[in-house]
Coordinates of N, CA and C in Angstrom, one line a residue:
Chain A
D18 N 1.0 -1.2 0.0 CA 0.0 0.0 0.1 C 0.8 1.2 0.0
S19 N 0.8 2.1 -0.9 CA 1.7 3.3 -1.2 C 1.3 4.4 -0.2
G20 N 0.0 4.4 0.1 CA -0.4 5.5 1.0 C -1.1 6.6 0.3
V21 N -1.2 6.4 -1.1 CA -1.9 7.3 -1.8 C -3.3 6.6 -2.3
T22 N -4.5 7.5 -2.0 CA -5.7 6.9 -2.3 C -6.4 7.5 -3.4
Q23 N -7.1 6.9 -4.2 CA -7.9 7.3 -5.4 C -9.4 6.8 -5.4
T24 N -10.3 7.7 -5.5 CA -11.7 7.6 -5.7 C -12.2 8.1 -6.9
P25 N -13.2 7.4 -7.6 CA -13.6 6.1 -7.3 C -12.7 5.2 -7.9
K26 N -12.8 4.0 -7.7 CA -12.1 2.8 -8.3 C -12.5 2.6 -9.7
H27 N -13.7 2.6 -9.9 CA -14.1 2.4 -11.2 C -15.3 3.6 -11.6
L28 N -15.4 3.9 -13.0 CA -16.5 4.8 -13.2 C -16.7 4.6 -14.8
I29 N -18.0 4.4 -14.9 CA -18.6 4.2 -16.2 C -19.6 5.4 -16.7
T30 N -19.2 6.0 -17.8 CA -20.2 7.1 -18.0 C -20.4 7.1 -19.6
A31 N -21.0 8.2 -20.0 CA -21.4 8.3 -21.5 C -20.6 9.3 -22.1
T32 N -20.5 9.3 -23.4 CA -19.8 10.3 -24.2 C -20.4 11.6 -23.8
G33 N -19.8 12.6 -23.8 CA -20.1 14.0 -23.6 C -20.3 14.5 -22.2
Q34 N -20.2 13.5 -21.3 CA -20.4 13.8 -19.9 C -19.1 14.4 -19.4
R35 N -19.1 14.6 -18.0 CA -18.2 15.2 -17.1 C -17.9 14.3 -15.9
V36 N -16.9 14.0 -15.6 CA -16.5 13.2 -14.3 C -15.3 13.9 -13.5
T37 N -15.3 13.6 -12.4 CA -14.3 14.1 -11.5 C -13.7 12.9 -10.7
L38 N -12.3 13.0 -10.8 CA -11.5 12.0 -10.1 C -10.8 12.5 -9.0
R39 N -10.7 11.8 -7.9 CA -10.1 12.3 -6.6 C -8.9 11.6 -6.1
C40 N -8.0 12.2 -5.7 CA -6.7 11.6 -5.1 C -6.4 12.6 -3.9
S41 N -6.0 11.6 -2.9 CA -5.4 12.1 -1.7 C -3.9 11.5 -1.5
P42 N -2.9 12.5 -1.4 CA -1.6 12.0 -1.6 C -1.2 11.5 -0.2
R43 N 0.1 10.7 -0.2 CA 0.7 10.2 1.1 C 0.7 11.4 2.1
S44 N 0.8 11.0 3.5 CA 0.9 12.0 4.5 C 2.3 12.6 4.2
G45 N 2.3 14.0 4.2 CA 3.4 14.8 4.3 C 3.8 15.1 2.9
D46 N 3.3 14.4 2.0 CA 3.8 14.8 0.5 C 3.0 16.1 0.0
L47 N 3.7 16.8 -0.7 CA 3.1 18.1 -1.2 C 2.8 18.2 -2.7
S48 N 3.5 17.2 -3.5 CA 3.3 17.1 -5.0 C 2.2 16.1 -5.2
V49 N 1.4 16.3 -6.2 CA 0.5 15.4 -6.8 C 0.8 15.2 -8.3
Y50 N 0.6 14.2 -9.0 CA 0.8 14.0 -10.3 C -0.4 13.3 -10.9
W51 N -0.8 13.6 -12.2 CA -1.7 12.8 -12.7 C -1.3 12.2 -14.0
Y52 N -1.5 10.9 -14.2 CA -1.1 10.3 -15.3 C -2.3 9.4 -16.0
Q53 N -2.3 9.2 -17.2 CA -3.2 8.5 -18.1 C -2.6 7.2 -18.6
Q54 N -3.3 6.1 -18.7 CA -2.7 5.0 -19.1 C -3.8 4.3 -20.0
S55 N -3.8 4.3 -21.3 CA -4.8 3.7 -22.1 C -4.3 2.1 -22.3
L56 N -5.3 1.4 -22.7 CA -5.1 -0.1 -22.8 C -3.7 -0.4 -23.5
D57 N -3.0 -1.1 -22.7 CA -1.8 -1.8 -23.2 C -0.7 -0.6 -23.6
Q58 N -0.8 0.5 -23.3 CA 0.0 1.7 -23.3 C 0.8 1.9 -22.3
G59 N 1.8 2.9 -22.5 CA 2.6 3.4 -21.4 C 2.0 4.5 -20.7
L60 N 2.5 5.0 -19.6 CA 1.8 6.0 -18.8 C 2.2 7.2 -19.6
Q61 N 1.1 8.3 -19.6 CA 1.4 9.6 -20.2 C 1.0 10.5 -19.0
F62 N 2.1 11.4 -18.8 CA 2.2 12.4 -17.7 C 1.1 13.5 -18.1
L63 N 0.2 13.9 -17.2 CA -0.6 15.0 -17.6 C -0.3 16.3 -16.9
I64 N -0.4 16.1 -15.6 CA 0.1 17.4 -14.9 C 0.5 17.2 -13.6
Q65 N 1.3 18.2 -13.0 CA 1.7 18.2 -11.5 C 1.2 19.3 -10.8
Y66 N 0.9 19.1 -9.6 CA 0.6 20.4 -8.6 C 1.6 20.2 -7.4
Y67 N 2.1 21.3 -6.9 CA 3.0 21.4 -5.7 C 2.4 22.4 -4.7
N68 N 1.9 21.8 -3.8 CA 1.4 22.7 -2.7 C 0.4 23.8 -3.3
G69 N -0.5 23.4 -4.1 CA -1.6 24.2 -4.4 C -1.3 24.7 -5.9
E70 N -0.1 24.7 -6.1 CA 0.3 25.7 -7.5 C 0.6 24.4 -8.5
E71 N 0.2 24.7 -9.8 CA 0.5 24.1 -10.9 C 2.0 24.2 -11.2
R72 N 2.7 23.0 -11.4 CA 4.3 23.1 -11.4 C 4.8 22.7 -12.8
A73 N 3.9 21.5 -13.3 CA 4.5 21.0 -14.6 C 3.2 20.5 -15.4
K74 N 3.3 20.6 -16.8 CA 2.2 20.3 -17.7 C 2.6 19.2 -18.6
G75 N 1.9 18.3 -19.0 CA 2.4 17.3 -19.8 C 1.3 17.3 -21.0
N76 N 1.1 16.1 -21.5 CA 0.1 16.1 -22.6 C -1.5 16.2 -22.2
I77 N -1.8 17.1 -21.3 CA -3.3 17.3 -20.9 C -3.9 18.0 -21.9
L78 N -5.2 17.4 -22.4 CA -6.1 17.9 -23.4 C -6.8 19.0 -22.6
E79 N -7.3 20.0 -23.4 CA -7.9 21.3 -22.9 C -9.3 21.0 -22.2
R80 N -9.8 19.8 -22.5 CA -11.0 19.2 -22.0 C -10.7 18.8 -20.4
F81 N -9.5 18.6 -20.1 CA -9.1 18.1 -18.8 C -8.6 19.4 -18.1
S82 N -8.9 19.3 -16.8 CA -8.4 20.4 -15.8 C -8.1 19.5 -14.5
A83 N -7.4 20.2 -13.7 CA -7.1 19.6 -12.4 C -6.8 20.8 -11.3
Q84 N -6.8 20.5 -10.1 CA -6.4 21.4 -9.1 C -6.2 20.7 -7.9
Q85 N -5.3 21.4 -6.9 CA -4.9 20.8 -5.7 C -5.5 21.8 -4.7
F86 N -6.1 21.2 -3.6 CA -6.8 22.0 -2.6 C -5.7 22.4 -1.5
P87 N -6.3 23.1 -0.6 CA -5.5 23.4 0.7 C -5.1 22.4 1.5
D88 N -6.0 21.2 1.5 CA -5.7 20.1 2.3 C -4.9 19.1 1.4
L89 N -4.4 19.4 0.2 CA -3.5 18.9 -0.4 C -4.1 17.6 -1.2
H90 N -5.4 17.5 -1.2 CA -5.9 16.5 -2.2 C -6.1 17.1 -3.5
S91 N -6.2 16.4 -4.5 CA -6.3 16.9 -5.8 C -7.5 16.3 -6.6
E92 N -7.9 17.1 -7.5 CA -9.0 16.6 -8.4 C -8.7 16.6 -10.0
L93 N -9.0 15.8 -10.7 CA -8.9 15.7 -12.2 C -10.4 15.8 -12.8
N94 N -10.6 16.8 -13.4 CA -11.9 16.8 -14.1 C -11.8 16.6 -15.5
L95 N -12.5 15.8 -16.1 CA -12.6 15.2 -17.5 C -13.9 15.8 -18.0
S96 N -14.0 16.5 -19.1 CA -15.4 17.0 -19.6 C -15.4 16.5 -21.2
S97 N -16.7 16.6 -21.5 CA -17.0 16.4 -22.9 C -16.4 15.0 -23.4
L98 N -16.4 14.1 -22.5 CA -15.9 12.9 -22.7 C -16.0 12.2 -24.0
E99 N -15.0 11.6 -24.5 CA -15.0 10.7 -25.7 C -14.6 9.3 -25.5
L100 N -15.0 8.4 -26.4 CA -14.6 6.9 -26.2 C -13.1 6.7 -25.9
G101 N -12.2 7.7 -26.5 CA -10.8 7.5 -26.4 C -10.3 7.9 -25.1
D102 N -11.2 8.6 -24.3 CA -10.8 8.9 -23.0 C -10.9 7.8 -21.9
S103 N -11.4 6.7 -22.4 CA -11.2 5.4 -21.6 C -9.8 5.0 -21.2
A104 N -9.8 4.9 -19.9 CA -8.2 4.6 -19.7 C -8.1 4.4 -18.0
L105 N -7.1 3.9 -17.5 CA -6.7 4.0 -16.2 C -6.0 5.4 -15.9
Y106 N -6.5 6.0 -14.9 CA -6.0 7.4 -14.4 C -5.3 7.1 -13.1
F107 N -4.0 7.4 -13.2 CA -3.3 7.3 -11.8 C -2.9 8.6 -11.3
C108 N -2.8 8.7 -9.9 CA -2.4 9.7 -9.2 C -1.1 9.3 -8.4
A109 N -0.2 10.1 -8.4 CA 1.1 9.8 -7.6 C 1.4 10.9 -6.7
S110 N 2.1 10.8 -5.7 CA 2.6 11.8 -4.9 C 4.1 11.8 -4.6
S111 N 4.7 12.9 -4.2 CA 6.0 13.0 -3.9 C 6.2 14.0 -2.8
A112 N 7.4 14.1 -2.0 CA 7.6 14.9 -0.9 C 7.9 16.2 -1.4
G113 N 8.7 16.2 -2.6 CA 9.1 17.5 -3.2 C 8.7 18.0 -4.3
D114 N 9.2 19.1 -4.8 CA 8.5 19.8 -6.1 C 9.1 19.4 -7.3
T115 N 10.4 18.9 -7.2 CA 10.9 18.4 -8.4 C 10.8 16.9 -8.8
L116 N 11.0 16.7 -9.9 CA 10.9 15.2 -10.6 C 12.0 14.4 -10.1
T117 N 12.9 15.0 -9.2 CA 14.0 14.1 -8.8 C 13.5 13.3 -7.5
Y118 N 12.4 13.6 -6.8 CA 11.8 12.8 -5.8 C 11.2 11.6 -6.4
E119 N 11.2 10.7 -5.5 CA 10.5 9.6 -6.0 C 8.9 9.5 -5.8
Q120 N 8.2 9.0 -6.9 CA 6.7 9.2 -6.7 C 6.2 7.9 -6.4
Y121 N 5.1 8.1 -5.6 CA 4.3 6.8 -5.0 C 2.9 6.9 -5.7
F122 N 2.6 5.8 -6.4 CA 1.4 5.7 -7.0 C 0.2 5.3 -6.4
G123 N -1.0 5.7 -6.6 CA -2.2 5.1 -6.2 C -2.7 4.0 -6.9
P124 N -3.9 3.4 -6.6 CA -4.3 2.1 -7.2 C -5.0 2.4 -8.6
G125 N -5.2 3.9 -8.9 CA -5.9 4.1 -10.2 C -7.3 4.2 -10.2
T126 N -8.1 4.9 -11.1 CA -9.5 5.1 -11.4 C -9.6 4.6 -12.8
R127 N -10.2 3.3 -13.0 CA -10.6 3.0 -14.4 C -11.7 3.6 -14.9
L128 N -11.7 4.4 -15.9 CA -12.8 5.3 -16.5 C -13.0 4.4 -17.9
T129 N -14.5 4.2 -17.9 CA -14.9 3.6 -19.1 C -15.9 4.6 -19.6
V130 N -15.8 5.0 -21.0 CA -16.8 6.0 -21.5 C -17.4 5.1 -22.7
T131 N -18.7 5.1 -22.6 CA -19.3 4.1 -23.5 C -20.3 5.1 -24.6
Chain B
K3 N 15.1 13.9 -30.4 CA 13.9 13.6 -29.7 C 14.3 12.7 -28.6
N4 N 13.8 13.0 -27.3 CA 14.1 12.2 -26.1 C 13.3 11.0 -26.2
Q5 N 14.0 9.8 -26.1 CA 13.2 8.6 -26.1 C 13.9 7.6 -25.1
V6 N 12.9 6.6 -24.7 CA 13.3 5.5 -24.0 C 12.7 4.3 -24.6
E7 N 13.5 3.4 -25.0 CA 13.1 2.2 -25.5 C 13.5 1.0 -25.0
Q8 N 12.6 0.0 -24.8 CA 12.6 -1.2 -23.8 C 12.6 -2.4 -24.7
S9 N 13.4 -3.3 -24.3 CA 13.4 -4.6 -25.0 C 13.7 -5.8 -24.1
P10 N 13.1 -7.0 -24.4 CA 12.1 -7.2 -25.4 C 10.7 -6.7 -24.9
Q11 N 10.0 -6.7 -25.9 CA 8.5 -6.3 -25.7 C 7.9 -6.9 -24.5
S12 N 7.9 -8.4 -24.7 CA 7.4 -9.4 -23.6 C 8.5 -10.5 -23.7
L13 N 8.4 -11.0 -22.5 CA 9.3 -12.2 -22.2 C 8.6 -13.3 -21.3
I14 N 8.7 -14.6 -21.7 CA 8.1 -15.6 -20.9 C 9.3 -16.6 -20.4
I15 N 9.4 -16.7 -19.2 CA 10.4 -17.5 -18.4 C 9.9 -18.5 -17.6
L16 N 10.7 -19.6 -17.1 CA 10.2 -20.5 -16.2 C 10.4 -20.2 -14.9
E17 N 9.6 -20.4 -13.8 CA 9.9 -19.9 -12.4 C 11.3 -20.5 -12.0
G18 N 12.0 -19.7 -11.3 CA 13.4 -20.0 -10.9 C 14.5 -19.7 -11.7
K19 N 14.3 -19.2 -13.0 CA 15.2 -18.8 -14.0 C 15.5 -17.3 -13.7
N20 N 16.6 -16.8 -14.2 CA 16.9 -15.5 -14.2 C 16.7 -14.8 -15.5
C21 N 16.6 -13.4 -15.6 CA 16.3 -12.9 -17.0 C 16.8 -11.3 -16.7
T22 N 17.1 -10.7 -17.9 CA 17.6 -9.4 -18.1 C 16.8 -8.6 -18.9
L23 N 16.1 -7.4 -18.6 CA 15.4 -6.5 -19.3 C 16.4 -5.4 -19.7
Q24 N 16.2 -5.0 -21.0 CA 17.0 -3.8 -21.5 C 16.3 -2.4 -21.4
C25 N 17.0 -1.4 -21.3 CA 16.5 -0.1 -21.6 C 17.5 0.9 -22.4
N26 N 17.3 1.4 -23.4 CA 18.1 2.2 -24.1 C 17.6 3.5 -24.2
Y27 N 18.3 4.7 -23.9 CA 17.6 6.0 -23.9 C 18.5 6.9 -24.8
T28 N 17.8 7.9 -25.2 CA 18.6 9.1 -25.9 C 18.6 10.4 -25.1
V29 N 17.8 10.3 -24.0 CA 17.6 11.4 -23.1 C 19.0 12.0 -22.6
S30 N 19.4 13.1 -22.9 CA 20.8 13.7 -22.5 C 20.7 15.2 -22.4
P31 N 21.2 15.7 -21.4 CA 21.6 15.1 -20.1 C 20.6 14.7 -19.4
F32 N 20.8 13.7 -18.4 CA 19.5 13.3 -17.7 C 20.1 13.2 -16.1
S33 N 19.1 13.2 -15.2 CA 19.2 13.3 -13.8 C 19.2 11.9 -13.2
N34 N 18.4 11.1 -13.4 CA 18.2 9.7 -12.9 C 17.4 8.8 -13.7
L35 N 17.7 7.5 -13.5 CA 16.9 6.6 -14.2 C 16.1 5.7 -13.4
R36 N 15.0 5.3 -13.5 CA 14.2 4.4 -12.5 C 13.7 3.3 -13.4
W37 N 13.5 2.2 -12.6 CA 12.8 1.0 -12.9 C 11.5 0.9 -12.1
Y38 N 10.5 0.6 -12.7 CA 9.2 0.3 -11.9 C 8.7 -0.9 -12.2
K39 N 8.0 -1.6 -11.3 CA 7.2 -2.7 -11.7 C 5.7 -2.3 -11.6
Q40 N 5.0 -2.8 -12.6 CA 3.5 -2.4 -12.6 C 2.8 -3.8 -13.0
D41 N 2.1 -4.2 -11.8 CA 1.2 -5.3 -11.9 C 0.1 -4.8 -12.6
T42 N -0.8 -5.9 -13.4 CA -1.8 -5.5 -14.4 C -2.9 -4.9 -13.6
G43 N -3.1 -3.6 -14.0 CA -4.3 -2.8 -13.3 C -4.0 -2.1 -12.2
R44 N -2.7 -2.0 -11.8 CA -2.4 -1.6 -10.5 C -1.3 -0.3 -10.8
G45 N -1.1 0.6 -9.9 CA -0.2 1.5 -10.1 C 1.3 1.0 -10.0
P46 N 2.2 1.7 -10.7 CA 3.6 1.4 -10.8 C 4.4 1.4 -9.4
V47 N 5.1 0.5 -9.1 CA 6.1 0.5 -7.8 C 7.3 0.6 -8.1
S48 N 8.2 1.8 -7.4 CA 9.5 1.8 -7.7 C 10.4 0.8 -7.3
L49 N 11.3 0.3 -8.2 CA 12.2 -0.7 -7.8 C 13.6 -0.1 -7.6
T50 N 14.2 0.8 -8.4 CA 15.4 1.4 -8.1 C 15.5 2.8 -8.7
I51 N 16.2 3.6 -8.2 CA 16.4 4.9 -8.8 C 17.9 5.1 -8.9
M52 N 18.6 5.5 -10.0 CA 20.0 5.6 -10.0 C 20.3 6.9 -10.7
T53 N 21.2 7.7 -10.1 CA 21.7 8.9 -10.8 C 22.6 8.5 -11.8
F54 N 23.1 9.7 -12.6 CA 23.9 9.3 -13.6 C 25.3 9.0 -13.2
S55 N 25.6 9.0 -12.0 CA 27.0 8.6 -11.5 C 27.0 7.1 -11.0
E56 N 25.9 6.5 -10.9 CA 25.8 5.1 -10.3 C 25.9 4.2 -11.5
N57 N 26.6 3.0 -11.1 CA 26.7 2.0 -12.1 C 25.8 0.7 -11.8
T58 N 25.5 0.6 -10.5 CA 24.4 -0.6 -10.3 C 23.8 -0.2 -8.8
K59 N 22.6 -0.8 -8.8 CA 21.8 -0.7 -7.7 C 20.9 -1.9 -7.4
S60 N 20.7 -2.5 -6.2 CA 20.0 -3.6 -6.0 C 19.0 -3.5 -5.1
N61 N 18.0 -4.3 -5.2 CA 16.8 -4.3 -4.5 C 16.3 -5.7 -4.4
G62 N 16.8 -6.4 -3.4 CA 16.5 -7.8 -3.2 C 17.0 -8.7 -4.4
R63 N 16.1 -9.3 -5.2 CA 16.4 -9.9 -6.4 C 16.4 -9.2 -7.7
Y64 N 16.4 -7.9 -7.5 CA 16.4 -7.0 -8.5 C 17.7 -6.3 -8.7
T65 N 18.5 -6.3 -9.7 CA 19.8 -5.5 -9.8 C 19.7 -4.9 -11.0
A66 N 19.8 -3.4 -10.8 CA 19.8 -2.5 -12.0 C 21.2 -2.0 -12.3
T67 N 21.6 -1.9 -13.5 CA 23.1 -1.4 -14.0 C 22.8 -0.3 -15.0
L68 N 23.6 0.6 -15.0 CA 23.6 1.9 -15.7 C 25.0 2.1 -16.4
D69 N 24.8 2.3 -17.7 CA 26.2 2.6 -18.5 C 25.7 3.9 -19.1
A70 N 26.2 5.3 -18.4 CA 25.9 6.4 -19.1 C 26.5 6.7 -20.4
D71 N 27.6 5.9 -20.6 CA 28.5 6.3 -21.9 C 27.6 5.6 -23.1
T72 N 27.1 4.4 -22.8 CA 26.4 4.0 -24.0 C 24.9 4.2 -23.8
K73 N 24.6 4.9 -22.8 CA 23.0 5.1 -22.7 C 22.2 3.8 -22.6
Q74 N 22.7 2.9 -21.7 CA 21.9 1.7 -21.7 C 21.9 1.4 -20.2
S75 N 20.7 0.7 -20.0 CA 20.5 0.1 -18.4 C 19.7 -1.1 -18.5
S76 N 20.0 -1.9 -17.6 CA 19.3 -3.1 -17.6 C 18.8 -3.5 -16.4
L77 N 17.7 -4.4 -16.2 CA 17.4 -4.8 -14.9 C 17.5 -6.5 -15.0
H78 N 18.1 -6.9 -13.9 CA 18.2 -8.3 -13.9 C 17.5 -8.8 -12.7
I79 N 16.9 -9.8 -12.9 CA 15.9 -10.6 -12.0 C 16.4 -12.0 -11.8
T80 N 16.8 -12.2 -10.7 CA 17.4 -13.6 -10.2 C 16.4 -14.5 -9.6
A81 N 16.4 -15.7 -9.9 CA 15.6 -16.7 -9.2 C 14.2 -16.3 -9.3
S82 N 13.6 -16.1 -10.4 CA 12.4 -15.6 -10.6 C 11.2 -16.3 -10.1
Q83 N 10.3 -15.5 -9.7 CA 8.9 -16.0 -9.0 C 7.8 -15.8 -9.6
L84 N 6.7 -16.5 -9.4 CA 5.5 -16.3 -10.0 C 5.1 -14.9 -9.9
S85 N 5.2 -14.3 -8.7 CA 4.8 -13.0 -8.4 C 5.5 -11.7 -9.1
D86 N 6.9 -12.2 -9.8 CA 7.3 -11.3 -10.7 C 6.8 -11.1 -11.9
S87 N 5.7 -11.7 -12.3 CA 4.8 -11.6 -13.4 C 4.2 -10.1 -13.4
A88 N 4.8 -9.1 -14.4 CA 4.4 -7.8 -14.3 C 5.0 -7.2 -15.5
S89 N 4.7 -5.9 -15.6 CA 5.4 -5.0 -16.8 C 6.5 -4.2 -15.9
Y90 N 7.6 -4.2 -16.5 CA 8.8 -3.6 -15.9 C 9.1 -2.3 -16.9
I91 N 8.9 -1.1 -16.3 CA 9.0 0.0 -17.0 C 10.5 0.9 -16.6
C92 N 11.1 1.4 -17.7 CA 12.3 2.3 -17.4 C 11.9 3.5 -17.7
V93 N 12.3 4.6 -16.8 CA 11.9 6.0 -16.6 C 13.2 6.8 -16.8
V94 N 13.1 7.8 -17.5 CA 14.6 8.7 -17.3 C 14.1 10.2 -17.2
L95 N 14.7 10.7 -16.2 CA 14.3 12.2 -16.0 C 15.4 13.1 -16.7
G96 N 14.9 13.7 -17.7 CA 15.7 14.5 -18.4 C 16.0 16.0 -17.8
V97 N 17.3 16.5 -17.9 CA 17.5 17.8 -17.2 C 17.2 19.1 -18.1
S98 N 17.3 18.8 -19.4 CA 17.2 20.1 -20.1 C 15.7 20.5 -20.2
N99 N 14.7 19.5 -20.3 CA 13.4 19.7 -20.4 C 12.6 19.4 -19.2
Y100 N 13.1 19.1 -18.2 CA 12.5 18.5 -17.0 C 11.3 17.8 -17.2
Q101 N 11.5 16.6 -18.0 CA 10.4 15.7 -18.1 C 10.9 14.3 -17.8
L102 N 9.8 13.6 -17.3 CA 10.0 12.1 -17.0 C 9.7 11.3 -18.2
I103 N 10.5 10.7 -18.9 CA 10.4 10.1 -20.2 C 10.2 8.6 -19.8
W104 N 9.0 8.1 -20.0 CA 8.6 6.7 -19.7 C 8.8 5.9 -21.0
G105 N 9.3 4.7 -20.9 CA 9.5 3.6 -21.6 C 8.1 2.9 -21.7
A106 N 7.9 2.0 -22.8 CA 6.7 1.4 -23.1 C 6.5 0.1 -22.1
G107 N 7.7 -0.4 -21.6 CA 7.7 -1.4 -20.7 C 8.0 -2.8 -21.2
T108 N 8.4 -3.7 -20.5 CA 8.5 -5.1 -21.0 C 7.6 -5.7 -20.0
K109 N 6.8 -6.7 -20.8 CA 5.7 -7.5 -20.1 C 6.5 -8.9 -19.8
L110 N 6.6 -9.3 -18.5 CA 7.3 -10.4 -18.0 C 6.3 -11.4 -17.5
I111 N 6.3 -12.6 -18.1 CA 5.4 -13.6 -17.5 C 6.1 -14.8 -17.1
I112 N 5.9 -15.2 -15.9 CA 6.6 -16.2 -15.1 C 5.9 -17.5 -15.2
K113 N 6.2 -18.6 -15.7 CA 5.4 -19.8 -15.9 C 5.9 -20.8 -14.7
P114 N 5.1 -21.6 -14.2 CA 5.6 -22.6 -13.3 C 6.1 -23.7 -14.0

């Protein structure tokens, strides 16, 4: 158990809808990262937050947005969903703000768009 | 273009045997290189992190090596167990563009 929690575990929704994925980092970690993993693909980095501020951006679509709250939990919002958004979404956390710190991954949220 | 390429794409070995997974990268300069283990449908778990100045690092039955001159890394697994069945992912942290470059992974299957 990495100490990173993600909810919900599974999510099934229809095209065009909007969903919110939630992540709580390990106790004491200030950075949160979001990743997308499509079926049999590698992880794609989406975005990083450190202590409430956006720190780095990867291949995140404009339909996706994220934020980190004062209690350090983070939410990833996915809107106008398309079939291709079906994937595993992982959250990771680390102690520091740079990518040199080890990342600890949560169990993931499996999103299915029908 | 910064890339991380892993080979083989998949590997099947018998329980108890050893194996070596390869990672070639073009990311330069880089800060560190990591190996992760990812069970199907689960989040990746860190096995080793090596800086550019380290040549080898062990974590139990897992030993990672790094040759910064040839830009190659390998992950050696000794006395494989059924629980080693997973994808093994090589990740390189680039310095110039401050990005983690993820490899596609090697899918390892251990058969009894």
